[in-house]
Coordinates of C-alpha atoms in Angstrom, one line a residue:
Chain A
X22 CA 0.0 0.0 0.0
X23 CA 1.3 3.5 -0.9
X24 CA 1.6 5.7 2.2
X25 CA 1.0 9.5 2.0
X26 CA 4.7 9.9 2.7
X27 CA 5.5 8.4 -0.7
X28 CA 3.6 11.2 -2.5
X29 CA 5.9 13.8 -1.1
X30 CA 8.3 15.4 -3.6
X31 CA 11.9 16.1 -2.7
X32 CA 13.6 19.2 -4.0
X33 CA 17.3 19.2 -3.9
X34 CA 18.7 22.8 -3.9
X35 CA 22.2 21.5 -4.8
X36 CA 21.2 21.6 -8.5
X37 CA 20.1 25.2 -8.1
X38 CA 23.3 26.3 -6.4
X39 CA 25.5 24.4 -9.0
X40 CA 23.7 26.4 -11.7
X41 CA 24.0 29.7 -9.8
X42 CA 27.7 29.1 -9.1
X43 CA 28.5 28.3 -12.8
X44 CA 26.5 31.4 -14.0
X45 CA 28.5 33.6 -11.5
X46 CA 31.7 32.1 -12.8
X47 CA 30.7 32.7 -16.4
X48 CA 30.3 36.4 -15.7
X49 CA 33.0 37.1 -13.2
X50 CA 35.9 34.7 -13.7
X51 CA 38.8 35.2 -16.0
X52 CA 39.0 33.2 -19.2
X53 CA 41.6 30.7 -17.8
X54 CA 39.5 30.1 -14.7
X55 CA 36.4 29.7 -16.9
X56 CA 38.1 26.8 -18.7
X57 CA 38.5 25.0 -15.3
X58 CA 34.8 25.7 -14.4
X59 CA 33.7 24.4 -17.7
X60 CA 35.7 21.2 -17.2
X61 CA 34.2 20.7 -13.8
X62 CA 30.7 21.4 -15.0
X63 CA 31.1 19.0 -17.9
X64 CA 32.2 16.4 -15.5
X65 CA 29.2 16.9 -13.2
X66 CA 26.8 17.0 -16.2
X67 CA 28.3 13.8 -17.7
X68 CA 27.8 12.0 -14.3
X69 CA 24.2 13.3 -14.1
X70 CA 21.5 10.6 -14.9
X71 CA 19.8 13.0 -17.4
X72 CA 23.0 13.9 -19.3
X73 CA 21.4 13.2 -22.7
X74 CA 18.9 16.0 -22.1
X75 CA 21.7 18.5 -21.1
X76 CA 23.9 17.8 -24.1
X77 CA 21.0 17.5 -26.6
X78 CA 20.3 21.2 -26.4
X79 CA 24.0 22.1 -26.4
X80 CA 24.8 20.1 -29.5
X81 CA 21.7 21.2 -31.4
X82 CA 22.1 24.9 -30.9
X83 CA 25.1 26.1 -29.0
X84 CA 27.9 24.1 -30.7
X85 CA 27.0 25.4 -34.3
X86 CA 26.6 28.9 -32.8
X87 CA 30.2 28.7 -31.4
X88 CA 31.6 27.4 -34.6
X89 CA 30.0 30.1 -36.7
X90 CA 31.2 32.7 -34.0
X91 CA 34.7 31.5 -34.6
X92 CA 34.4 31.9 -38.4
X93 CA 32.7 35.3 -38.3
X94 CA 34.9 36.8 -35.5
X95 CA 38.1 35.1 -36.6
X96 CA 37.8 36.3 -40.2
X97 CA 36.5 39.9 -39.6
X98 CA 38.0 41.0 -36.3
X99 CA 40.6 43.8 -36.8
X100 CA 44.0 42.5 -35.5
X101 CA 47.1 40.4 -36.3
X102 CA 46.9 37.2 -38.4
X103 CA 47.0 34.0 -36.4
X104 CA 46.0 31.1 -38.6
X105 CA 46.0 31.1 -42.5
X106 CA 44.0 28.4 -44.3
X107 CA 44.3 28.9 -48.1
X108 CA 42.9 32.4 -48.8
X109 CA 41.4 32.8 -45.4
X110 CA 43.2 34.6 -42.7
X111 CA 41.9 34.2 -39.1
X112 CA 42.8 37.0 -36.7
X113 CA 44.2 36.3 -33.2
X114 CA 42.0 38.9 -31.5
X115 CA 38.9 37.5 -33.2
X116 CA 39.7 33.9 -32.1
X117 CA 40.2 35.1 -28.5
X118 CA 36.9 37.0 -28.6
X119 CA 35.1 33.9 -30.0
X120 CA 36.7 31.7 -27.3
X121 CA 35.6 34.0 -24.5
X122 CA 32.0 34.2 -25.9
X123 CA 31.9 30.5 -26.6
X124 CA 33.2 29.6 -23.1
X125 CA 30.6 31.9 -21.4
X126 CA 27.8 30.6 -23.5
X127 CA 28.7 26.9 -22.9
X128 CA 28.9 27.4 -19.2
X129 CA 25.5 29.2 -19.1
X130 CA 23.7 26.8 -21.3
X131 CA 25.1 23.6 -19.6
X132 CA 24.4 25.0 -16.1
X133 CA 20.8 26.0 -17.0
X134 CA 20.4 22.6 -18.7
X135 CA 21.8 20.8 -15.7
X136 CA 19.2 22.4 -13.4
X137 CA 16.2 21.8 -15.7
X138 CA 17.2 18.3 -16.6
X139 CA 17.4 17.2 -13.0
X140 CA 14.3 19.0 -11.5
X141 CA 10.9 18.4 -13.0
X142 CA 8.4 21.1 -13.7
X143 CA 5.9 20.2 -11.0
X144 CA 8.6 20.2 -8.3
X145 CA 9.9 23.6 -9.4
X146 CA 6.4 25.0 -9.4
X147 CA 5.5 23.7 -5.9
X148 CA 8.9 24.7 -4.6
X149 CA 8.4 28.3 -5.9
X150 CA 5.0 28.5 -4.3
X151 CA 6.4 27.1 -1.1
X152 CA 9.1 29.9 -1.2
X153 CA 6.4 32.5 -1.5
X154 CA 6.4 33.1 -5.3
X155 CA 3.2 34.6 -6.7
X156 CA 1.0 31.6 -7.6
X157 CA -0.3 33.5 -10.6
X158 CA 3.1 33.3 -12.2
X159 CA 3.4 29.6 -11.4
X160 CA -0.1 29.0 -12.9
X161 CA 0.8 31.0 -16.1
X162 CA 4.0 28.9 -16.5
X163 CA 2.2 25.6 -16.0
X164 CA -0.6 26.6 -18.3
X165 CA 1.6 28.0 -21.1
X166 CA 3.6 24.8 -21.2
X167 CA 0.4 22.8 -21.5
X168 CA -1.1 25.2 -24.1
X169 CA 1.9 25.0 -26.5
X170 CA 1.2 21.4 -27.1
X171 CA -2.6 22.0 -27.5
X172 CA -2.0 24.9 -30.0
X173 CA 0.6 22.9 -32.0
X174 CA -1.8 20.0 -32.4
X175 CA -4.6 22.3 -33.5
X176 CA -2.3 24.1 -35.9
X177 CA -1.3 20.8 -37.4
X178 CA -5.0 19.9 -38.0
X179 CA -5.7 23.4 -39.5
X180 CA -2.6 23.1 -41.7
X181 CA -3.7 19.7 -43.1
X182 CA -7.2 21.1 -43.8
X183 CA -5.8 24.2 -45.5
X184 CA -3.3 22.2 -47.5
X185 CA -6.3 20.2 -48.8
X186 CA -7.9 23.5 -49.9
X187 CA -4.8 24.5 -51.9
X188 CA -2.3 26.1 -49.4
X189 CA 1.0 26.0 -51.3
X190 CA 4.2 26.9 -49.5
X191 CA 6.3 27.1 -52.7
X192 CA 4.7 30.3 -53.9
X193 CA 6.2 33.8 -53.5
X194 CA 6.6 35.5 -50.2
X195 CA 3.6 37.8 -50.4
X196 CA 1.3 34.8 -51.1
X197 CA 2.8 32.9 -48.2
X198 CA 2.3 35.9 -45.8
X199 CA -1.4 35.8 -46.9
X200 CA -1.4 32.1 -46.0
X201 CA -0.7 33.0 -42.4
X202 CA -4.2 34.2 -41.8
X203 CA -6.3 31.0 -42.7
X204 CA -3.9 29.3 -40.2
X205 CA -3.8 31.8 -37.4
X206 CA -7.3 33.2 -37.3
X207 CA -9.2 30.0 -36.5
X208 CA -6.4 28.9 -34.1
X209 CA -6.4 32.3 -32.2
X210 CA -10.2 32.7 -32.0
X211 CA -10.7 29.1 -30.7
X212 CA -8.2 29.5 -27.9
X213 CA -9.0 33.1 -27.1
X214 CA -12.6 32.1 -26.4
X215 CA -11.4 29.0 -24.5
X216 CA -9.0 31.1 -22.4
X217 CA -11.9 33.5 -21.4
X218 CA -14.0 30.5 -20.3
X219 CA -11.0 29.2 -18.4
X220 CA -10.7 32.6 -16.7
X221 CA -14.4 32.4 -15.5
X222 CA -13.7 28.8 -14.2
X223 CA -10.7 30.1 -12.2
X224 CA -12.7 33.0 -10.8
X225 CA -15.5 30.6 -9.9
X226 CA -13.1 28.3 -8.1
X227 CA -11.8 31.3 -6.1
X228 CA -8.3 31.2 -7.4
X229 CA -7.4 34.6 -6.1
X230 CA -9.7 34.5 -3.0
X231 CA -7.8 32.3 -0.6
X232 CA -4.4 30.6 -0.7
X233 CA -5.9 27.3 0.5
X234 CA -8.6 27.2 -2.2
X235 CA -6.5 25.7 -5.0
X236 CA -4.6 22.5 -5.3
X237 CA -1.3 24.1 -5.9
X238 CA -1.3 26.1 -2.7
X239 CA -2.6 23.2 -0.6
X240 CA 0.3 21.0 -1.7
X241 CA 3.0 23.3 -0.5
X242 CA 3.7 21.2 2.6
X243 CA 4.3 18.2 0.5
X244 CA 7.6 19.5 -0.8
X245 CA 10.6 18.2 1.2
X246 CA 13.8 20.2 0.9
X247 CA 17.0 18.2 0.9
X248 CA 19.0 20.1 3.6
X249 CA 22.3 18.4 2.9
X250 CA 22.1 19.4 -0.8
X251 CA 21.3 23.0 0.3
X252 CA 24.3 23.2 2.7
X253 CA 26.7 21.8 0.1
X254 CA 25.2 24.1 -2.6
X255 CA 25.5 27.3 -0.4
X256 CA 29.2 26.4 0.4
X257 CA 29.9 25.9 -3.3
X258 CA 28.2 29.2 -4.2
X259 CA 30.1 31.1 -1.5
X260 CA 33.5 29.6 -2.7
X261 CA 32.6 30.8 -6.3
X262 CA 31.9 34.3 -5.1
X263 CA 35.1 34.4 -3.0
X264 CA 37.2 33.3 -6.0
X265 CA 35.5 35.9 -8.2
X266 CA 36.2 38.6 -5.5
X267 CA 39.8 37.5 -5.0
X268 CA 40.4 37.7 -8.8
X269 CA 39.7 41.4 -8.6
X270 CA 42.9 42.0 -6.5
X271 CA 45.3 39.5 -8.2
Chain B
X7 CA 0.7 52.8 1.6
X8 CA 1.9 54.1 -1.8
X9 CA 2.1 52.0 -4.9
X10 CA 4.0 52.4 -8.1
X11 CA 2.2 52.7 -11.5
X12 CA 3.6 49.2 -12.3
X13 CA 2.2 47.7 -9.1
X14 CA -1.2 49.3 -9.7
X15 CA -1.3 48.0 -13.3
X16 CA 0.0 44.6 -12.2
X17 CA -2.9 44.1 -9.8
X18 CA -5.4 45.5 -12.3
X19 CA -4.2 43.4 -15.2
X20 CA -3.1 40.1 -13.7
X21 CA -6.4 38.6 -12.4
X22 CA -7.9 35.2 -12.5
X23 CA -9.7 36.2 -15.7
X24 CA -6.6 37.2 -17.5
X25 CA -4.1 34.6 -16.4
X26 CA -5.3 32.0 -19.0
X27 CA -5.1 34.8 -21.7
X28 CA -1.5 35.4 -20.7
X29 CA -0.7 31.7 -21.0
X30 CA -2.4 31.6 -24.3
X31 CA -0.4 34.6 -25.6
X32 CA 2.9 32.9 -24.5
X33 CA 1.9 29.7 -26.3
X34 CA 0.8 31.7 -29.4
X35 CA 4.2 33.4 -29.6
X36 CA 5.8 30.0 -29.8
X37 CA 3.3 28.6 -32.3
X38 CA 3.2 31.6 -34.6
X39 CA 7.0 31.5 -34.8
X40 CA 6.8 27.8 -35.8
X41 CA 4.0 28.6 -38.3
X42 CA 6.3 31.1 -40.0
X43 CA 8.9 28.3 -40.4
X44 CA 6.2 25.9 -41.6
X45 CA 5.2 28.2 -44.5
X46 CA 8.9 29.1 -45.1
X47 CA 8.7 32.8 -44.2
X48 CA 12.1 34.4 -43.6
X49 CA 10.8 36.2 -40.5
X50 CA 10.7 35.4 -36.8
X51 CA 7.1 36.6 -36.0
X52 CA 7.7 35.4 -32.4
X53 CA 6.0 38.3 -30.7
X54 CA 2.5 38.1 -32.1
X55 CA 1.1 36.7 -28.8
X56 CA 2.9 39.4 -26.7
X57 CA 1.5 42.2 -28.9
X58 CA -2.0 40.7 -28.9
X59 CA -2.2 40.3 -25.1
X60 CA -0.6 43.7 -24.5
X61 CA -3.4 45.2 -26.7
X62 CA -6.3 43.1 -25.2
X63 CA -5.2 43.2 -21.6
X64 CA -2.5 45.8 -21.0
X65 CA 1.3 46.6 -21.0
X66 CA 2.1 44.6 -17.8
X67 CA 0.2 41.6 -19.1
X68 CA 2.1 42.0 -22.4
X69 CA 5.5 42.0 -20.6
X70 CA 4.6 38.9 -18.6
X71 CA 3.4 37.1 -21.8
X72 CA 6.7 37.8 -23.5
X73 CA 8.8 36.8 -20.5
X74 CA 6.9 33.5 -20.1
X75 CA 7.0 32.7 -23.8
X76 CA 10.8 33.0 -23.8
X77 CA 11.1 31.1 -20.5
X78 CA 9.0 28.3 -22.0
X79 CA 11.0 28.4 -25.2
X80 CA 14.2 28.4 -23.2
X81 CA 13.3 25.4 -21.0
X82 CA 11.9 23.2 -23.7
X83 CA 13.5 24.2 -27.0
X84 CA 16.6 26.4 -26.7
X85 CA 18.1 27.9 -23.6
X86 CA 19.4 30.9 -25.5
X87 CA 15.9 32.4 -25.6
X88 CA 16.1 33.1 -21.8
X89 CA 18.7 35.7 -22.5
X90 CA 16.4 37.7 -24.7
X91 CA 13.7 38.2 -22.0
X92 CA 14.6 42.0 -21.7
X93 CA 13.7 42.4 -25.4
X94 CA 10.3 40.8 -24.9
X95 CA 9.6 43.1 -21.8
X96 CA 10.3 46.1 -24.0
X97 CA 8.0 44.7 -26.8
X98 CA 5.1 44.0 -24.3
X99 CA 5.4 47.4 -22.6
X100 CA 5.6 49.4 -25.8
X101 CA 2.7 47.5 -27.5
X102 CA 0.5 48.0 -24.5
X103 CA 1.2 51.7 -24.3
X104 CA 0.7 52.3 -28.1
X105 CA -2.5 50.2 -28.0
X106 CA -3.9 52.5 -25.3
X107 CA -3.0 55.5 -27.5
X108 CA -5.1 54.0 -30.3
X109 CA -2.4 52.6 -32.6
X110 CA -4.4 49.5 -33.5
X111 CA -7.4 51.5 -34.8
X112 CA -6.1 52.2 -38.3
X113 CA -3.8 50.0 -40.4
X114 CA -1.3 52.8 -41.1
X115 CA -0.9 53.7 -37.4
X116 CA -0.4 50.0 -36.7
X117 CA 2.3 49.8 -39.4
X118 CA 4.1 52.9 -38.0
X119 CA 4.0 51.6 -34.5
X120 CA 5.4 48.3 -35.8
X121 CA 8.4 50.1 -37.4
X122 CA 9.1 52.0 -34.2
X123 CA 8.9 48.7 -32.3
X124 CA 11.4 47.2 -34.6
X125 CA 13.9 50.0 -33.9
X126 CA 13.4 49.6 -30.2
X127 CA 13.8 45.8 -30.4
X128 CA 17.0 46.3 -32.4
X129 CA 18.4 48.6 -29.8
X130 CA 17.6 46.2 -26.9
X131 CA 18.7 43.0 -28.6
X132 CA 22.0 44.3 -30.0
X133 CA 24.0 44.3 -26.7
X134 CA 22.6 40.9 -25.7
X135 CA 23.4 39.3 -29.1
X136 CA 26.8 41.0 -29.2
X137 CA 28.1 40.3 -25.7
X138 CA 26.4 36.9 -25.1
X139 CA 26.6 35.4 -28.6
X140 CA 29.4 37.3 -30.2
X141 CA 27.0 38.6 -32.8
X142 CA 25.8 35.2 -34.0
X143 CA 22.3 34.0 -33.4
X144 CA 22.0 31.2 -36.0
X145 CA 19.3 33.0 -37.9
X146 CA 19.2 33.8 -41.6
X147 CA 20.1 37.4 -40.6
X148 CA 23.6 36.3 -39.6
X149 CA 24.6 36.9 -43.2
X150 CA 23.9 40.6 -42.5
X151 CA 26.2 40.5 -39.5
X152 CA 28.8 38.9 -41.6
X153 CA 28.4 41.7 -44.3
X154 CA 28.7 44.5 -41.7
X155 CA 31.7 42.9 -40.1
X156 CA 33.3 42.6 -43.6
X157 CA 32.9 46.4 -44.2
X158 CA 34.7 47.1 -40.9
X159 CA 32.0 47.6 -38.3
X160 CA 32.5 46.4 -34.7
X161 CA 30.5 43.5 -33.3
X162 CA 27.9 45.7 -31.5
X163 CA 27.6 48.0 -34.6
X164 CA 27.1 45.0 -36.9
X165 CA 24.5 43.4 -34.7
X166 CA 22.7 46.7 -34.3
X167 CA 22.7 47.5 -38.0
X168 CA 21.5 43.9 -38.7
X169 CA 18.7 44.5 -36.2
X170 CA 17.8 47.8 -37.9
X171 CA 17.6 46.1 -41.3
X172 CA 15.5 43.1 -40.1
X173 CA 13.5 44.0 -37.0
X174 CA 11.3 46.8 -38.4
X175 CA 10.1 44.5 -41.2
X176 CA 9.5 41.7 -38.7
X177 CA 7.8 43.8 -36.1
X178 CA 5.6 45.8 -38.5
X179 CA 4.3 42.5 -40.0
X180 CA 3.7 41.2 -36.5
X181 CA 1.7 44.3 -35.7
X182 CA -0.3 44.0 -38.9
X183 CA -1.0 40.3 -38.1
X184 CA -2.4 41.4 -34.7
X185 CA -4.4 44.2 -36.4
X186 CA -6.0 41.7 -38.7
X187 CA -6.6 39.2 -35.8
X188 CA -8.3 42.0 -33.8
X189 CA -10.5 42.8 -36.7
X190 CA -11.6 39.2 -36.9
X191 CA -12.5 38.7 -33.2
X192 CA -16.3 38.6 -32.9
X193 CA -17.7 41.5 -30.9
X194 CA -19.3 39.4 -28.1
X195 CA -15.8 37.9 -27.4
X196 CA -14.1 41.3 -27.7
X197 CA -16.4 42.9 -25.2
X198 CA -15.4 40.3 -22.6
X199 CA -11.8 41.5 -22.8
X200 CA -10.3 44.3 -20.6
X201 CA -8.7 46.1 -23.5
X202 CA -11.7 45.9 -26.0
X203 CA -11.5 49.7 -26.5
X204 CA -8.0 49.3 -28.0
X205 CA -9.1 47.2 -30.9

């Protein structure tokens, strides 16, 4: 039999502090120190059980961005030549600038990815409410995530229907701009009316009336904070800030 | 106890009736952006929901819509969108203010407001794109950055000039899309919305 204790969710603040520390390092550490931070972060992310989620976003978007950054900044930065490949001359200053931007971006993206890959949406929402965040924001977040999928499904159905009626995406740009409306108008009107009805339902349920009158607020006590994770996380964050501060004087 | 204009507008605009509208606007931003890709338009069109909600509810609601759209995009599709939240705040605030001034009543005022919005968006996004991404955003407009770098402009200048070339077109079309959407909303539905006088 499942006891009520098993329904409790555990929130580990360590993930949050690892992300905070890495973000602080990305902004305040020198380029050499950022390399060390990136190595440590990659190690932590690789050992994480959700590593595929962390690296998927990185490989899909950030890696091509960094490579293009090297090409654009390397070729067009004003400075002394560093690498010559055929007719292309890469400038030293441009490559250093691209490295600095690439390092910062990688640290930011992997640290944010590390946090969201390890803490699920429901737990974040309930933790935020428990911490005193405005429940209106939390509800907007939960609902917008749910609505993206609903709108995409509806759009797919409208697109298929409009394609059957002759929507052709190979025509010129002005015709394609005109095609936006048969897709967007039914989609927007359907969900606008539905959102208004949802608003009435929320009002009727007393969403704003009392904190205890909705399920999200009543489940606050079910979140268990991992104190050990929080202590380690705070120490890590303080060390990061101390290093950043010390670098100002060295 | 004294309250700021922002706090007063926040309490007025963010109610149980408007919360689902804000969530809808955030989702619409994402879906319209994907629709533009679906019909192969070389534009972002990722602020239609923000502009629509800013017009129908108010500037604060518009700002929150934009911020949540980018948060959702950031968490589920691409973390880079999180860094552009300041741009969406400017878009929401500006759209709400011009809507109250009656910009969405005529097509030409809508177009003009869209062009100004584009300039503001270019100004806000240039420092973020330059310092965070080194001027590269993986969009088709990167070729413009490349061109401006080639003629000797700095990273910030190149990104800003690219924004000036692309954003006014994108934002004026977004404003026109919202203008047309507003004109198609049936009156009984429109009357249920707080900003029905703006349409």
